[in-house]
Coordinates of C-alpha atoms and ligand atoms in Angstrom, one line a residue:
Q30 CA 36.2 -20.9 15.3
N31 CA 32.7 -22.9 15.4
H32 CA 31.4 -19.6 15.1
L33 CA 33.2 -18.9 12.1
Q34 CA 32.4 -22.0 10.5
S35 CA 28.6 -21.6 11.3
R36 CA 28.7 -18.3 9.6
D37 CA 30.4 -19.7 6.7
Q38 CA 27.8 -22.2 6.2
Q39 CA 25.1 -19.7 6.8
Q40 CA 26.7 -17.5 3.8
L41 CA 27.1 -20.7 1.6
R42 CA 23.3 -21.2 2.1
R43 CA 22.4 -17.1 1.6
F44 CA 20.2 -16.8 -1.7
S45 CA 21.9 -14.8 -4.2
F46 CA 18.1 -13.1 -5.2
G47 CA 15.3 -11.8 -3.7
V48 CA 11.7 -11.3 -5.1
A49 CA 9.5 -8.1 -4.7
F50 CA 5.6 -9.3 -5.6
D51 CA 3.4 -6.5 -6.6
I52 CA -0.1 -7.8 -5.2
D53 CA -2.8 -5.8 -7.2
G54 CA -2.8 -7.3 -10.9
V55 CA 0.0 -9.7 -10.0
I56 CA -0.9 -11.7 -7.0
L57 CA -4.5 -10.8 -6.5
R58 CA -7.5 -9.6 -8.5
G59 CA -9.7 -8.2 -5.7
R60 CA -9.4 -10.9 -3.4
V61 CA -9.1 -13.5 -6.3
P62 CA -5.7 -15.3 -6.4
I63 CA -4.4 -14.8 -10.2
G64 CA -3.1 -17.8 -12.3
G65 CA -0.7 -19.9 -9.9
S66 CA 0.2 -17.2 -7.5
P67 CA -0.6 -19.7 -4.5
Q68 CA 1.6 -22.4 -6.0
A69 CA 4.4 -19.8 -7.0
L70 CA 4.3 -18.7 -3.3
R71 CA 4.3 -22.1 -1.9
R72 CA 7.5 -23.0 -4.1
L73 CA 9.5 -20.4 -2.7
L74 CA 8.4 -21.4 0.9
G75 CA 9.4 -25.0 0.3
D76 CA 8.5 -28.0 2.1
S77 CA 9.2 -26.5 5.6
G78 CA 6.4 -23.7 5.2
S79 CA 9.3 -21.3 6.4
S80 CA 10.8 -19.2 3.1
K81 CA 13.4 -20.7 1.4
V82 CA 14.0 -17.7 -1.0
P83 CA 13.1 -14.0 0.5
F84 CA 10.4 -12.5 -0.7
V85 CA 8.1 -9.5 0.1
F86 CA 4.7 -7.8 -1.2
L87 CA 5.6 -4.7 -2.4
T88 CA 2.2 -2.8 -3.1
N89 CA 0.9 0.7 -3.3
G90 CA -2.2 -0.5 -2.2
G91 CA -3.3 -0.3 1.8
G92 CA -5.8 0.5 4.3
L93 CA -5.0 -2.2 6.8
P94 CA -2.1 -2.3 9.2
E95 CA 0.3 -4.7 8.4
H96 CA -0.3 -7.5 10.3
R97 CA -3.5 -7.6 9.4
R98 CA -3.0 -7.4 5.8
A99 CA -0.3 -10.2 6.3
S100 CA -3.1 -12.4 7.9
E101 CA -5.6 -11.5 5.1
L102 CA -2.9 -12.6 2.3
S103 CA -2.1 -15.6 4.1
E104 CA -5.6 -16.7 4.3
L105 CA -6.4 -15.7 0.6
L106 CA -3.3 -17.5 -0.9
G107 CA -3.2 -20.5 1.7
V108 CA 0.5 -19.7 2.8
K109 CA 1.9 -18.2 5.8
I110 CA 3.0 -14.4 4.8
L111 CA 4.8 -12.5 7.9
P112 CA 3.7 -8.9 8.8
S113 CA 7.5 -7.6 7.9
Q114 CA 6.8 -9.2 4.2
V115 CA 4.2 -6.8 3.5
L116 CA 5.3 -3.4 2.2
Q117 CA 2.4 -1.0 1.6
G118 CA 1.9 2.4 0.1
H119 CA 1.4 3.8 3.5
S120 CA 4.1 2.0 5.5
P121 CA 6.9 4.7 5.3
F122 CA 4.3 7.1 6.9
R123 CA 5.7 5.7 10.1
N124 CA 9.1 7.3 9.4
L125 CA 7.0 10.8 9.8
L126 CA 5.9 9.5 13.3
K127 CA 8.5 12.2 15.3
R128 CA 6.9 15.2 13.5
Y129 CA 3.3 14.4 14.3
E130 CA 3.5 11.8 17.4
D131 CA 1.2 14.0 19.3
Q132 CA -0.4 16.3 16.5
L133 CA -3.8 16.2 15.6
I134 CA -4.0 14.4 12.0
V135 CA -6.6 13.5 9.9
A136 CA -6.3 10.1 7.6
T137 CA -8.5 9.0 5.1
G138 CA -9.1 6.0 2.5
K139 CA -10.6 2.7 2.2
G140 CA -10.3 0.4 5.0
E141 CA -9.2 1.5 8.4
P142 CA -6.9 4.5 7.9
A143 CA -7.1 5.7 11.2
L144 CA -6.2 2.5 12.9
V145 CA -3.3 2.1 10.5
M146 CA -1.8 5.6 11.6
S147 CA -2.5 5.0 15.3
E148 CA -0.8 1.3 15.0
Y149 CA 1.9 3.3 13.8
G150 CA 2.2 5.1 16.9
F151 CA 0.3 8.5 16.1
K152 CA -1.6 9.4 19.0
N153 CA -4.2 11.9 18.1
V154 CA -5.4 10.4 14.6
L155 CA -9.1 10.9 13.4
S156 CA -10.5 9.5 10.2
L157 CA -11.8 12.2 8.0
E158 CA -14.7 10.8 8.1
D159 CA -15.1 11.1 11.9
Y160 CA -13.7 14.4 11.4
A161 CA -16.6 15.5 9.4
S162 CA -19.3 14.3 11.4
L163 CA -18.1 17.0 13.6
F164 CA -19.0 19.8 11.8
E165 CA -22.8 20.0 10.9
N166 CA -23.5 20.2 7.2
I167 CA -20.1 20.0 6.3
D168 CA -21.3 17.7 3.0
P169 CA -23.9 19.6 1.7
V170 CA -25.3 16.6 -0.1
S171 CA -25.1 13.9 2.8
Q172 CA -28.8 13.5 3.1
Y173 CA -28.7 12.3 -0.6
K174 CA -25.9 9.7 0.5
Y175 CA -28.2 6.5 1.0
W176 CA -25.5 4.3 1.2
A177 CA -24.2 6.0 4.3
T178 CA -25.1 4.5 7.2
K179 CA -22.7 5.9 10.1
K180 CA -24.2 8.3 12.5
P181 CA -22.3 11.3 13.4
M182 CA -19.3 10.4 16.0
D183 CA -20.7 10.4 19.4
R184 CA -19.1 12.5 21.9
S185 CA -18.1 9.5 23.8
D186 CA -16.0 8.2 21.3
L187 CA -13.6 10.8 22.1
S188 CA -12.5 8.7 24.9
R189 CA -11.3 6.1 22.5
N190 CA -7.3 6.1 22.0
I191 CA -7.3 6.6 18.4
V192 CA -9.4 9.9 18.9
P193 CA -8.1 13.0 20.5
T194 CA -9.6 14.2 23.6
C195 CA -9.4 18.0 22.8
D196 CA -12.0 20.4 21.2
I197 CA -11.8 19.4 17.8
H198 CA -13.2 22.9 16.4
S199 CA -10.7 25.1 17.9
K200 CA -7.4 22.5 17.5
S201 CA -5.7 22.8 14.2
V202 CA -5.2 19.8 12.1
K203 CA -1.5 19.5 11.6
A204 CA -1.6 17.1 8.7
V205 CA -3.8 15.0 6.3
F206 CA -2.8 11.4 5.2
V207 CA -4.5 9.8 2.2
V208 CA -3.8 6.1 3.2
S209 CA -5.6 4.3 0.6
D210 CA -7.9 5.0 -2.2
P211 CA -10.4 7.4 -1.0
V212 CA -14.3 6.0 -0.9
D213 CA -16.2 9.1 -1.2
W214 CA -14.2 11.4 -3.3
G215 CA -16.8 14.4 -3.5
S216 CA -17.1 14.7 0.5
D217 CA -13.3 14.1 1.0
I218 CA -12.2 16.7 -1.7
Q219 CA -14.6 19.1 0.2
V220 CA -13.3 18.2 3.6
I221 CA -9.5 18.2 2.7
C222 CA -9.8 21.6 0.7
D223 CA -11.8 22.9 4.0
I224 CA -8.9 21.9 6.2
L225 CA -6.1 22.8 3.8
R226 CA -7.5 26.2 2.9
S227 CA -7.9 27.3 6.8
G228 CA -4.5 26.5 7.2
G229 CA -6.1 23.6 9.9
I230 CA -9.1 24.7 11.7
V231 CA -12.1 24.3 9.5
G232 CA -14.1 27.6 9.5
H233 CA -11.3 29.9 9.6
K234 CA -9.9 32.0 7.2
G235 CA -6.1 31.9 5.9
G236 CA -3.3 30.3 7.7
T237 CA -0.6 27.9 6.1
Q238 CA -1.5 25.0 4.1
P239 CA -0.9 22.0 6.8
P240 CA 0.9 19.2 4.8
L241 CA -0.8 16.9 2.8
Y242 CA 0.7 13.3 2.1
F243 CA -0.5 10.2 -0.3
A244 CA 0.6 6.8 0.0
A245 CA 0.8 6.5 -3.8
D246 CA 0.1 8.0 -6.9
D247 CA -1.2 5.2 -9.2
L248 CA -3.0 7.0 -11.8
E249 CA -5.0 3.6 -12.6
Y250 CA -4.7 0.2 -11.1
Q251 CA -6.4 -3.6 -12.0
A252 CA -9.0 -3.8 -9.2
G253 CA -11.5 -6.4 -8.1
A254 CA -15.2 -5.3 -7.7
F255 CA -18.0 -7.0 -5.5
F256 CA -21.6 -7.3 -7.2
F257 CA -24.9 -8.2 -5.4
V258 CA -26.5 -11.0 -6.7
S259 CA -30.3 -11.6 -5.4
S260 CA -31.6 -15.0 -6.1
F261 CA -34.9 -16.4 -4.7
I262 CA -33.3 -18.0 -2.0
N263 CA -30.7 -15.2 -0.8
D264 CA -28.8 -12.2 -1.8
F265 CA -24.9 -12.9 -1.9
L266 CA -21.8 -11.2 -2.7
L267 CA -19.8 -12.2 -5.7
Q268 CA -16.6 -10.9 -6.9
A269 CA -15.1 -10.5 -10.2
A270 CA -12.5 -8.2 -11.9
F271 CA -13.8 -5.4 -14.1
P272 CA -12.4 -5.9 -17.6
S273 CA -10.4 -2.5 -17.6
E274 CA -8.2 -0.7 -15.0
R275 CA -9.9 1.6 -12.3
L276 CA -9.1 5.0 -11.2
G277 CA -6.4 5.2 -8.4
L278 CA -5.0 7.3 -5.8
G279 CA -2.9 9.3 -8.4
A280 CA -6.7 10.6 -10.1
F281 CA -7.8 11.4 -7.0
R282 CA -4.8 13.7 -6.5
I283 CA -5.3 14.9 -10.0
A284 CA -9.1 15.8 -8.9
L285 CA -8.2 17.3 -5.4
E286 CA -5.5 19.3 -6.9
S287 CA -7.3 20.6 -9.7
V288 CA -10.5 21.9 -7.1
F289 CA -8.1 23.2 -4.7
N290 CA -5.8 25.1 -7.3
R291 CA -9.1 26.6 -8.6
V292 CA -10.4 27.5 -5.1
H293 CA -7.3 28.7 -3.2
H294 CA -4.7 31.6 -4.2
S295 CA -1.7 29.4 -3.4
P296 CA -1.1 26.0 -5.5
L297 CA -1.6 22.6 -3.5
E298 CA 1.6 21.2 -2.0
Y299 CA 1.7 17.5 -1.3
V300 CA 4.1 14.7 -1.0
S301 CA 3.7 11.2 -2.7
F302 CA 5.0 7.9 -1.1
G303 CA 4.9 4.3 -3.0
K304 CA 6.4 3.3 -6.5
P305 CA 7.8 4.5 -8.3
N306 CA 9.9 6.4 -5.8
P307 CA 13.5 5.0 -5.6
F308 CA 13.1 5.0 -1.7
V309 CA 10.7 2.4 -1.8
F310 CA 13.0 -0.1 -3.6
K311 CA 16.0 1.0 -1.3
N312 CA 13.8 0.0 1.9
A313 CA 12.7 -3.1 0.1
E314 CA 16.2 -4.1 -0.4
S315 CA 17.2 -3.6 3.2
V316 CA 14.1 -5.5 4.6
L317 CA 14.8 -8.4 2.3
N318 CA 18.1 -8.2 3.1
Q319 CA 17.2 -9.0 6.6
F320 CA 16.1 -12.4 5.6
Q321 CA 18.4 -14.8 5.2
P322 CA 18.2 -18.9 5.5
A323 CA 18.9 -20.0 9.0
D324 CA 17.2 -22.9 10.3
E325 CA 17.8 -26.4 9.8
H326 CA 15.0 -27.1 7.6
G327 CA 16.2 -24.5 5.2
G328 CA 13.8 -22.0 6.0
F329 CA 14.8 -18.4 7.0
K330 CA 13.9 -16.2 9.8
E331 CA 14.1 -12.5 10.4
C332 CA 17.5 -11.5 11.4
G333 CA 19.7 -8.2 11.5
P334 CA 21.3 -6.3 8.4
V335 CA 23.5 -8.4 6.3
A336 CA 26.8 -7.5 5.1
H337 CA 26.4 -8.7 1.5
P338 CA 23.6 -7.6 -0.8
F339 CA 21.8 -9.6 -3.4
E340 CA 23.1 -9.8 -6.9
T341 CA 19.6 -9.5 -8.3
L342 CA 16.3 -8.7 -7.0
Y343 CA 13.2 -9.0 -9.2
M344 CA 10.6 -6.8 -9.0
I345 CA 7.4 -8.4 -10.9
G346 CA 4.7 -5.9 -11.4
D347 CA 2.2 -5.0 -13.7
N348 CA 2.0 -1.6 -14.3
P349 CA 5.0 -0.1 -16.4
F350 CA 4.5 3.2 -14.9
V351 CA 4.8 2.3 -11.2
D352 CA 6.6 -1.3 -10.9
V353 CA 9.0 -1.2 -13.9
K354 CA 9.6 2.6 -14.0
G355 CA 10.5 2.3 -9.9
A356 CA 12.6 -0.8 -10.3
R357 CA 14.7 0.9 -13.4
E358 CA 15.0 4.1 -11.6
A359 CA 16.3 2.2 -8.5
G360 CA 19.1 0.2 -10.6
Q361 CA 21.3 -2.5 -9.7
P362 CA 20.4 -5.0 -8.4
W363 CA 16.6 -4.6 -9.4
F364 CA 15.2 -6.8 -12.4
S365 CA 11.9 -6.0 -13.8
I366 CA 8.9 -8.4 -14.8
L367 CA 6.3 -6.7 -16.3
T368 CA 3.3 -9.3 -16.4
R369 CA -0.1 -9.1 -18.6
T370 CA -2.1 -9.8 -15.8
G371 CA -3.2 -6.2 -14.9
V372 CA -2.7 -2.6 -16.0
F373 CA -0.4 -3.8 -18.8
R374 CA -1.9 -5.8 -21.6
G375 CA 0.5 -4.8 -24.5
E376 CA 1.6 -7.3 -27.2
H377 CA 5.6 -6.1 -26.6
N378 CA 7.2 -4.4 -24.2
H379 CA 6.2 -1.1 -23.0
A380 CA 7.5 1.7 -25.4
E381 CA 8.1 4.3 -22.4
F382 CA 9.3 2.2 -19.4
P383 CA 10.3 -1.3 -21.1
A384 CA 11.1 -3.9 -18.5
D385 CA 13.8 -6.6 -18.4
L386 CA 11.5 -9.4 -19.1
V387 CA 7.6 -9.4 -20.2
S388 CA 5.7 -12.4 -19.1
T389 CA 1.9 -13.4 -20.2
D390 CA 1.6 -15.3 -16.6
S391 CA 2.3 -13.5 -13.3
T392 CA 4.1 -16.4 -12.1
K393 CA 5.8 -18.5 -14.8
Y394 CA 9.4 -17.1 -16.0
S395 CA 12.7 -18.8 -17.4
L396 CA 15.2 -17.3 -15.4
S397 CA 18.1 -19.2 -15.0
S398 CA 18.8 -18.1 -11.3
W399 CA 15.5 -19.5 -10.1
Q400 CA 16.0 -22.6 -11.8
V401 CA 19.4 -22.8 -10.1
N402 CA 18.4 -21.7 -6.4
V403 CA 14.9 -22.6 -6.2
Ligands
G3P512 O1 -4.9 0.7 -4.8 C1 -3.9 -0.3 -5.3 C2 -3.2 0.2 -6.3 O2 -3.0 1.3 -6.0 C3 -2.0 -0.6 -6.8 O3 -1.6 -1.8 -6.0 O4 -0.4 -4.0 -5.5 O5 -0.6 -3.0 -7.8 O6 0.8 -1.6 -6.1 P1 -0.3 -2.7 -6.3
MG513 MG1 -0.2 -3.7 -9.6

């Protein structure tokens, strides 16, 4: 009976709603918090510091393992974020582990794409940069890249656990993963075309195109940018948002696809993950369902799947084509909130993908459920 009672009590304290926050353009612009986002998150966390309201970050961004992104977010926002609350564009790549666990794969994008993949369990990962460095003159304009300081990978690096110990030149690349926004589009397009056209062994002719995976397909997004400022005393870094949206992973995909389809006889085959794919929202729902109020302070802890789904899940995003489209297609219990703090700046609702609610501020809404429950 005690067991039943405590279960009933837990059910009563369970929240009927959860929140999925987009990051870029809603919570942060680059590394700078937008509006009152730290205060809003603190409110969801309550006094005890452990979450009262289940929430996750549902971002198409990435480039760092989830635990590193969680620490970074905790530091930038001044609140404790768990790794399991961070769902990035590339997070579902871990589901492909069975297929590629021991195979040679190449990963590219800003941050540490090879580390991300090796932390998911992939055993033979090379960053595209390291892979390319093993082929002399693969990038014919590399000598003009005055910003590139990295030397060709030393053979001794092959002993690091994220680098395969095989002969790269004769080993076939089984898949290419675009983990986050590529840094050097020119070189990436060249080398990815080389890998895919050759069937996975650069320099060879023909062969089936190895699979290509993108973490997301955002055409544009609201980014932050770093600027070097020189003064008499010192050089320092300043960060500010560029006034208009920047080209994202989807733009890179279009560029790569256009080139590939001109240089190769059959069209590029690829799979894109991230929002607005409905499975991303399904997964967010099941992650949110794993959080329920449980400790004596009214906080919540991670626990197994629960029987009763949420009545409402709020997706708070700045991109109608990604955040709102995805929430709309995911259907019940998703409710979309479109903010004017990033990609979307329209006066009224978006015409093609109207949100359930549009707000100028990314963290203030009049929702009766919030007032009742928070
Ligand atoms: O590169 C990040 C961008 O594609 C979108 O991030 O947080 O707005 O989904 P987010
Ligand atoms: Mg966004």
